[in-house]
Coordinates of C-alpha atoms and ligand atoms in Angstrom, one line a residue:
M1 CA 0.0 0.0 0.0
S2 CA 1.5 3.2 -1.0
S3 CA 0.7 6.4 0.7
F4 CA 1.6 9.9 0.1
T5 CA 1.1 13.1 2.1
L6 CA -0.1 16.5 0.9
S7 CA 1.4 19.7 2.2
N8 CA -0.9 22.1 4.0
S9 CA -0.8 24.5 1.1
E10 CA -1.7 21.7 -1.3
V11 CA -4.7 20.7 0.8
F12 CA -5.7 24.3 1.0
S13 CA -5.4 24.8 -2.8
I14 CA -7.5 21.7 -3.5
L15 CA -10.2 22.7 -1.1
F16 CA -10.0 26.3 -2.1
N17 CA -10.4 25.7 -5.8
G18 CA -12.7 22.7 -5.5
I19 CA -15.6 24.4 -4.1
S20 CA -18.3 25.7 -6.3
E21 CA -18.7 29.0 -4.4
G22 CA -16.4 31.8 -5.3
A23 CA -13.9 32.3 -2.5
L24 CA -12.0 35.6 -2.0
I25 CA -9.6 36.7 0.7
V26 CA -9.1 40.3 1.3
N27 CA -6.9 42.0 3.8
K28 CA -7.5 44.9 6.1
Q29 CA -7.1 47.4 3.3
Q30 CA -9.7 45.3 1.3
L31 CA -7.2 44.3 -1.3
I32 CA -7.7 40.9 -2.8
V33 CA -4.9 38.7 -1.6
E34 CA -6.3 35.4 -2.8
L35 CA -9.2 34.0 -4.9
N36 CA -10.3 30.6 -6.2
D37 CA -11.2 29.5 -9.7
S38 CA -14.9 29.8 -9.1
A39 CA -14.5 33.4 -8.1
V40 CA -12.4 34.1 -11.1
K41 CA -15.0 32.5 -13.4
M42 CA -17.9 34.2 -11.7
F43 CA -16.4 37.7 -12.3
G44 CA -15.0 36.9 -15.8
Y45 CA -11.3 37.9 -15.0
E46 CA -8.0 36.2 -15.2
I47 CA -6.6 35.5 -11.7
H48 CA -3.7 37.9 -12.1
E49 CA -6.1 40.7 -13.0
L50 CA -7.7 40.5 -9.6
K51 CA -4.9 39.8 -7.2
G52 CA -3.8 42.9 -5.4
Q53 CA -6.9 44.8 -6.6
H54 CA -9.3 46.5 -4.2
I55 CA -12.4 44.5 -3.6
N56 CA -14.5 47.4 -5.1
I57 CA -13.5 46.2 -8.5
L58 CA -16.0 43.4 -8.0
I59 CA -18.8 45.7 -6.6
P60 CA -20.9 48.0 -8.6
Q61 CA -20.0 51.6 -8.1
K62 CA -23.1 52.7 -6.4
F63 CA -22.6 50.1 -3.6
H64 CA -19.0 51.0 -2.9
H65 CA -19.7 53.3 -0.1
K66 CA -22.2 51.0 1.6
H67 CA -19.9 48.1 1.3
E68 CA -16.9 49.8 2.9
A69 CA -18.9 50.8 5.9
Y70 CA -20.3 47.4 6.2
V71 CA -17.0 45.6 6.1
K72 CA -15.4 48.0 8.6
S73 CA -18.1 47.3 11.1
F74 CA -17.9 43.7 10.4
I75 CA -14.2 43.4 11.0
K76 CA -14.6 45.1 14.3
K77 CA -17.1 42.6 15.5
K78 CA -15.0 39.6 14.3
E79 CA -17.7 37.1 13.6
S80 CA -18.8 35.1 10.6
R81 CA -21.7 36.6 8.9
Q82 CA -23.9 35.9 5.9
M83 CA -24.2 38.8 3.5
G84 CA -27.0 39.4 1.1
V85 CA -29.6 37.3 2.9
G86 CA -32.7 39.4 3.1
R87 CA -31.2 42.2 1.2
N88 CA -29.9 42.6 -2.3
I89 CA -26.2 42.7 -2.9
F90 CA -24.6 42.6 -6.3
G91 CA -21.4 41.7 -8.0
L92 CA -19.8 43.4 -11.0
T93 CA -18.1 41.3 -13.8
K94 CA -15.3 42.4 -15.9
S95 CA -17.6 43.0 -18.8
G96 CA -19.6 45.4 -16.6
K97 CA -22.6 43.1 -15.9
T98 CA -24.1 43.1 -12.5
F99 CA -25.4 40.0 -10.9
P100 CA -27.1 39.2 -7.6
L101 CA -25.1 37.3 -5.1
E102 CA -25.0 36.0 -1.5
A103 CA -21.8 36.2 0.5
G104 CA -20.6 34.6 3.7
L105 CA -17.9 36.5 5.5
N106 CA -15.3 34.7 7.7
P107 CA -12.7 36.9 9.4
F108 CA -9.4 35.4 10.5
E109 CA -6.0 36.5 11.6
I110 CA -2.6 35.2 10.4
K111 CA 0.6 36.5 12.0
G112 CA -1.3 39.5 13.5
E113 CA -2.8 40.5 10.1
K114 CA -6.5 40.6 9.8
Y115 CA -8.2 39.0 6.7
V116 CA -11.7 38.2 5.6
M117 CA -12.5 35.2 3.5
T118 CA -15.7 35.7 1.5
L119 CA -17.6 32.8 0.0
I120 CA -19.8 34.0 -2.8
T121 CA -22.7 32.3 -4.5
D122 CA -24.2 33.6 -7.7
I123 CA -27.9 33.6 -7.1
T124 CA -28.9 34.9 -10.6
K125 CA -30.8 31.7 -11.3
R126 CA -32.6 31.8 -8.0
V127 CA -33.5 35.4 -8.3
E128 CA -34.7 34.8 -11.8
A129 CA -36.8 31.9 -10.6
E130 CA -38.1 34.0 -7.7
Q131 CA -38.8 36.8 -10.1
E132 CA -40.6 34.3 -12.4
I133 CA -42.7 33.2 -9.5
L134 CA -43.4 36.8 -8.6
D135 CA -44.3 37.6 -12.2
L136 CA -46.5 34.5 -12.4
N137 CA -48.1 35.5 -9.1
A138 CA -48.7 39.0 -10.4
S139 CA -50.1 37.8 -13.7
L140 CA -52.3 35.3 -11.7
E141 CA -53.4 38.1 -9.4
E142 CA -54.1 40.2 -12.5
K143 CA -56.1 37.3 -14.0
V144 CA -58.0 36.8 -10.8
H145 CA -58.6 40.5 -10.6
K146 CA -59.9 40.6 -14.2
R147 CA -62.0 37.5 -13.7
T148 CA -63.4 39.0 -10.5
K149 CA -64.1 42.2 -12.4
D150 CA -65.7 40.3 -15.2
L151 CA -67.7 38.3 -12.7
K152 CA -68.7 41.4 -10.9
S153 CA -69.9 43.0 -14.1
S154 CA -71.7 39.8 -15.1
V155 CA -73.4 39.8 -11.7
E156 CA -74.3 43.5 -12.1
E157 CA -75.7 42.7 -15.6
L158 CA -77.6 39.8 -14.2
S159 CA -79.0 41.9 -11.3
E160 CA -79.9 44.7 -13.8
L161 CA -81.6 42.0 -15.9
N162 CA -83.3 40.7 -12.8
D163 CA -84.5 44.2 -12.0
L164 CA -85.8 44.6 -15.5
L165 CA -87.5 41.2 -15.2
K166 CA -89.0 42.2 -11.9
D167 CA -90.4 45.4 -13.4
E168 CA -91.8 43.4 -16.3
I169 CA -93.4 40.9 -14.0
M170 CA -94.8 43.7 -11.9
R171 CA -96.2 45.4 -15.0
R172 CA -97.7 42.2 -16.2
K173 CA -99.2 41.6 -12.8
Q174 CA -100.7 45.1 -12.8
A175 CA -102.0 44.6 -16.3
E176 CA -103.4 41.2 -15.2
A177 CA -105.0 42.8 -12.2
R178 CA -106.5 45.5 -14.5
I179 CA -107.9 43.0 -16.9
K180 CA -109.3 41.0 -14.0
T181 CA -111.0 44.1 -12.6
A182 CA -112.3 44.9 -16.0
L183 CA -113.6 41.4 -16.4
Q184 CA -115.0 41.4 -12.9
K185 CA -116.8 44.8 -13.7
E186 CA -118.1 43.3 -17.0
R187 CA -119.3 40.2 -15.2
E188 CA -121.0 42.4 -12.6
L189 CA -122.6 44.5 -15.3
N190 CA -123.8 41.4 -17.0
D191 CA -125.2 40.1 -13.7
L192 CA -126.8 43.4 -13.3
K193 CA -128.4 43.3 -16.7
T194 CA -129.6 39.7 -16.2
K195 CA -130.9 40.6 -12.8
F196 CA -132.6 43.7 -14.3
L197 CA -134.2 41.6 -17.1
S198 CA -135.7 39.2 -14.6
L199 CA -136.7 42.1 -12.4
V200 CA -138.2 44.0 -15.3
S201 CA -140.1 41.0 -16.6
H202 CA -141.4 40.4 -13.1
E203 CA -142.0 44.0 -12.2
F204 CA -143.5 45.0 -15.5
K205 CA -145.9 42.1 -15.6
T206 CA -148.3 43.4 -12.9
P207 CA -148.5 47.1 -14.0
L208 CA -148.7 46.1 -17.7
S209 CA -151.7 43.7 -17.0
G210 CA -153.2 46.5 -14.8
I211 CA -152.8 48.9 -17.7
L212 CA -154.4 46.4 -20.0
T213 CA -157.3 45.8 -17.7
S214 CA -157.8 49.5 -17.1
S215 CA -157.7 50.3 -20.8
T216 CA -160.1 47.5 -21.6
L217 CA -162.5 48.7 -18.9
A218 CA -162.2 52.4 -19.9
K219 CA -163.1 51.4 -23.4
K220 CA -166.4 50.1 -22.1
Y221 CA -167.6 53.4 -20.7
T222 CA -168.8 55.0 -23.8
Q223 CA -171.5 57.2 -22.4
T224 CA -170.7 60.9 -21.6
E225 CA -171.9 60.6 -18.0
Q226 CA -169.4 57.8 -17.5
Q227 CA -166.6 60.2 -17.7
E228 CA -165.7 59.8 -13.9
K229 CA -165.3 56.1 -14.3
R230 CA -163.2 56.5 -17.4
E231 CA -161.0 59.0 -15.6
K232 CA -160.5 56.6 -12.7
H233 CA -159.1 53.9 -15.2
L234 CA -157.1 56.5 -17.1
N235 CA -155.6 57.6 -13.8
T236 CA -154.7 54.0 -13.0
I237 CA -153.0 53.7 -16.4
K238 CA -151.1 57.0 -15.7
N239 CA -149.9 55.7 -12.4
K240 CA -148.7 52.5 -13.7
V241 CA -146.9 54.1 -16.6
H242 CA -145.4 56.5 -14.2
Y243 CA -144.2 53.6 -12.1
L244 CA -142.7 51.7 -15.1
T245 CA -140.9 54.9 -16.2
S246 CA -139.4 55.3 -12.7
I247 CA -138.1 51.7 -12.8
L248 CA -136.6 52.3 -16.2
N249 CA -135.0 55.5 -15.0
D250 CA -133.6 53.8 -12.0
F251 CA -132.0 51.2 -14.1
L252 CA -130.5 53.6 -16.5
S253 CA -129.1 55.5 -13.6
V254 CA -127.5 52.4 -12.2
E255 CA -125.9 51.5 -15.5
R256 CA -124.6 54.9 -16.1
L257 CA -123.2 55.2 -12.5
E258 CA -121.7 51.8 -12.8
T259 CA -120.0 52.4 -16.1
G260 CA -118.7 55.8 -15.0
K261 CA -120.7 57.4 -17.8
F262 CA -122.7 59.5 -15.5
T263 CA -121.8 63.2 -15.5
Y264 CA -123.5 65.8 -13.4
K265 CA -125.0 68.8 -15.1
F266 CA -125.2 71.7 -12.8
E267 CA -127.7 74.5 -13.5
R268 CA -129.5 77.3 -11.7
F269 CA -133.1 76.7 -10.8
S270 CA -135.7 77.7 -8.3
L271 CA -136.1 75.5 -5.2
L272 CA -139.9 76.3 -5.1
N273 CA -140.3 75.3 -8.6
L274 CA -138.6 72.0 -8.1
I275 CA -140.7 71.2 -5.0
N276 CA -144.0 72.0 -6.7
E277 CA -143.1 69.7 -9.6
V278 CA -142.0 66.8 -7.4
V279 CA -145.0 67.1 -5.1
Y280 CA -147.3 67.5 -8.1
N281 CA -146.0 64.3 -9.7
A282 CA -146.1 62.4 -6.4
N283 CA -149.7 63.5 -5.8
V284 CA -150.7 61.5 -8.8
T285 CA -149.6 58.3 -7.1
L286 CA -151.2 58.9 -3.7
K287 CA -153.5 56.3 -2.3
A288 CA -157.0 57.1 -1.1
G289 CA -157.0 59.5 1.8
Q290 CA -153.2 60.1 1.7
I291 CA -151.9 63.7 1.7
I292 CA -148.5 65.3 1.3
N293 CA -147.8 67.9 3.8
Y294 CA -145.2 70.4 2.7
P295 CA -144.3 74.0 3.5
Q296 CA -146.6 76.4 1.8
D297 CA -144.7 79.5 2.7
L298 CA -141.4 78.3 1.6
Q299 CA -139.0 81.1 0.9
D300 CA -137.7 80.6 -2.7
V301 CA -134.0 80.3 -3.4
E302 CA -132.0 79.8 -6.5
L303 CA -130.1 76.6 -6.3
Y304 CA -127.0 75.6 -8.4
Q305 CA -127.3 71.8 -8.6
D306 CA -128.0 68.9 -11.0
R307 CA -131.8 69.4 -11.1
H308 CA -132.6 66.0 -12.5
V309 CA -130.6 64.2 -9.8
L310 CA -132.3 66.2 -7.0
E311 CA -135.7 65.5 -8.6
L312 CA -134.9 61.8 -8.8
I313 CA -133.8 61.8 -5.1
L314 CA -136.9 63.6 -3.8
S315 CA -139.4 61.8 -6.0
N316 CA -138.0 58.4 -5.1
L317 CA -138.3 59.1 -1.5
L318 CA -141.8 60.5 -1.8
N319 CA -142.8 57.5 -3.9
N320 CA -141.4 55.1 -1.3
A321 CA -143.2 57.0 1.5
I322 CA -146.5 56.7 -0.4
K323 CA -145.9 53.1 -1.5
Y324 CA -145.0 51.9 2.0
S325 CA -147.9 53.7 3.8
R326 CA -151.5 52.7 4.0
E327 CA -154.5 54.8 2.9
D328 CA -155.4 57.9 4.9
T329 CA -151.9 58.6 6.2
T330 CA -149.9 61.8 6.0
I331 CA -146.5 62.2 4.4
T332 CA -144.6 65.2 5.5
L333 CA -141.8 66.9 3.5
D334 CA -139.7 69.4 5.5
I335 CA -137.3 71.7 3.9
N336 CA -134.6 73.7 5.6
F337 CA -131.5 75.4 4.5
D338 CA -128.7 77.5 5.9
D339 CA -125.5 79.0 4.3
K340 CA -124.0 75.6 3.8
Y341 CA -126.6 72.9 3.5
L342 CA -129.9 72.2 2.1
K343 CA -131.9 69.7 4.1
F344 CA -135.0 67.6 3.3
D345 CA -136.8 65.4 5.8
I346 CA -139.4 63.0 4.3
Q347 CA -141.6 61.4 7.0
D348 CA -144.3 58.8 6.7
Q349 CA -146.6 56.8 8.9
G350 CA -146.1 53.6 7.0
I351 CA -144.9 50.0 7.6
G352 CA -141.5 51.1 8.7
I353 CA -138.3 49.0 8.2
P354 CA -137.7 46.0 10.5
E355 CA -134.6 46.6 12.7
K356 CA -132.7 43.6 11.4
D357 CA -133.1 44.9 7.8
Q358 CA -132.1 48.5 8.5
Q359 CA -128.3 47.9 8.0
H360 CA -128.8 46.6 4.5
I361 CA -131.3 49.2 3.3
F362 CA -128.9 51.1 1.0
E363 CA -127.5 47.9 -0.6
R364 CA -128.5 47.4 -4.3
Y365 CA -131.5 45.1 -4.8
F366 CA -132.1 44.8 -1.0
R367 CA -135.7 44.8 0.0
A368 CA -137.0 44.5 3.5
E369 CA -139.1 41.5 4.5
N370 CA -142.2 43.5 5.1
A371 CA -141.9 45.3 1.8
L372 CA -142.1 42.2 -0.5
L373 CA -145.8 42.5 -1.0
N374 CA -145.3 45.9 -2.6
Q375 CA -143.8 46.3 -6.0
G376 CA -140.2 47.4 -6.0
T377 CA -136.7 46.6 -7.2
G378 CA -134.5 47.7 -4.4
I379 CA -132.5 50.0 -6.6
G380 CA -133.8 53.5 -5.7
L381 CA -132.2 54.0 -2.3
N382 CA -128.9 52.6 -3.6
I383 CA -128.8 55.2 -6.4
I384 CA -129.8 58.0 -4.1
K385 CA -126.9 57.1 -1.7
V386 CA -124.4 56.9 -4.6
H387 CA -125.5 60.3 -5.9
L388 CA -125.4 61.9 -2.5
D389 CA -121.9 60.5 -1.9
N390 CA -120.8 61.9 -5.2
L391 CA -122.2 65.3 -4.5
G392 CA -120.8 65.5 -1.0
G393 CA -124.2 65.0 0.6
D394 CA -125.5 62.5 3.1
I395 CA -128.6 60.4 3.8
Y396 CA -129.8 58.5 6.8
F397 CA -133.1 57.4 8.3
E398 CA -135.0 56.6 11.4
S399 CA -137.6 53.9 11.3
Q400 CA -139.9 51.8 13.5
E401 CA -141.8 48.9 12.1
N402 CA -145.5 49.7 11.8
K403 CA -145.0 53.3 13.0
G404 CA -143.2 54.9 10.1
S405 CA -140.0 56.1 8.7
T406 CA -138.2 59.4 8.2
F407 CA -135.4 59.9 5.7
F408 CA -133.0 62.8 6.2
I409 CA -131.1 64.3 3.3
K410 CA -128.3 66.8 3.5
L411 CA -126.7 68.4 0.4
P412 CA -124.1 71.1 0.3
I413 CA -125.2 74.4 -1.3
K414 CA -123.1 75.0 -4.3
H415 CA -122.4 78.3 -6.0
D416 CA -121.5 78.5 -9.6
N417 CA -118.7 81.1 -9.1
Ligands
ADP1 P1 -137.9 49.6 -3.8 O1 -138.8 50.5 -3.1 O2 -138.1 49.6 -5.2 O3 -137.9 48.2 -3.2 P2 -135.7 51.2 -2.7 O4 -134.3 51.1 -3.0 O5 -136.4 52.5 -2.9 O6 -136.4 50.0 -3.6 O7 -136.0 50.7 -1.2 C1 -135.3 49.6 -0.7 C2 -136.1 49.0 0.4 O8 -136.1 49.9 1.5 C3 -137.5 48.8 0.1 O9 -137.7 47.6 -0.6 C4 -138.1 48.8 1.5 O10 -138.0 47.5 2.1 C5 -137.3 49.8 2.2 N1 -138.0 51.1 2.2 C6 -137.6 52.2 1.5 N2 -138.3 53.3 1.8 C7 -139.2 52.9 2.8 C8 -140.3 53.5 3.5 N3 -140.5 54.8 3.4 N4 -140.9 52.8 4.4 C9 -140.6 51.5 4.6 N5 -139.7 50.8 4.0 C10 -139.0 51.5 3.1

């Protein structure tokens, strides 16, 4: 077995040049006293070009100052230290290229002289890889950001679309509701017409056959002295025609009120004139022994109202008072007015309205139990109430079965200026 020994300087040289890190030894003046092959390669010099040079030759100009201060403080502290970890330090090659590096500093002393050995690693690749990761991260972030933005705007678009749809749905629902109401109205109107037709055929039958009988009978009285008898039948005919006319009028009013076609026509007219006409017409329908008591000394005023509506209200109420009272009773019409209101009270001594029926009396087609033997449609009071509501007026009543009823009407006095 052969063996050989290496001298210390040989061992040093092998180790020194074998390592992949660049190794540099500088003295106290920071002059390079030794360097290995890796260091020479790393910086692109020939070894002789660097030996004896100041370390600054390998450091970019702008870091010289910083480096000097750093090495001074380092030598003072005399401890090994890693440079470039956590901060950027750079080397400068012969061709003027800068590259990032990490350096480990190891101070030592030989024969009283202070030196520092620096182990240098070129970290260009690592920095590039790190940079690549950073760039990738940044582009990823940018993509995420863009996607988020796109998503956000898609969500916004969707929510706008949603709002539009909601609007559309609401509009459709409203239209549907309108159509439903219109249909409902139409159905009600049809019901009304059907009801009216059956009412009319029922209500018209009796007066029409009465008219027929009276006219047949009247025809038989041919003698001059039979005039009184003739007149009695003619009166009956007149009454019945009057009644039929009032039913027709009531129906027409309901239809026009219902379809919104009713328009009020205001005009000036004399209160006295209206009362005389209404009472005169009502007198025709009086039963035997009935009288209408009304103020004879009524102070006349000029009203500004819908004359026909007022006439319809008063004549309906008077006709009811007559219709629902027996013979030989008195009907009283009271009239009062002040600055604001015109008031009519129509009182009778008739059959009255049963207490249980009173709450329904203004409902359309409603007729009280005790009224069913009399002819009627249950329309009149309903129309009166609708008109008075429309005109800002009011109607109420007091009634006791078999004693009589009083209807109270209040209507605001209007002026045409
Ligand atoms: P109609 O008299 O044609 O039945 P109205 O609408 O005028 O219709 O009256 C509704 C109901 O109110 C009557 O059917 C009747 O039961 C009751 N009524 C109205 N006026 C009187 C009255 N003066 N006396 C008793 N009942 C009345």
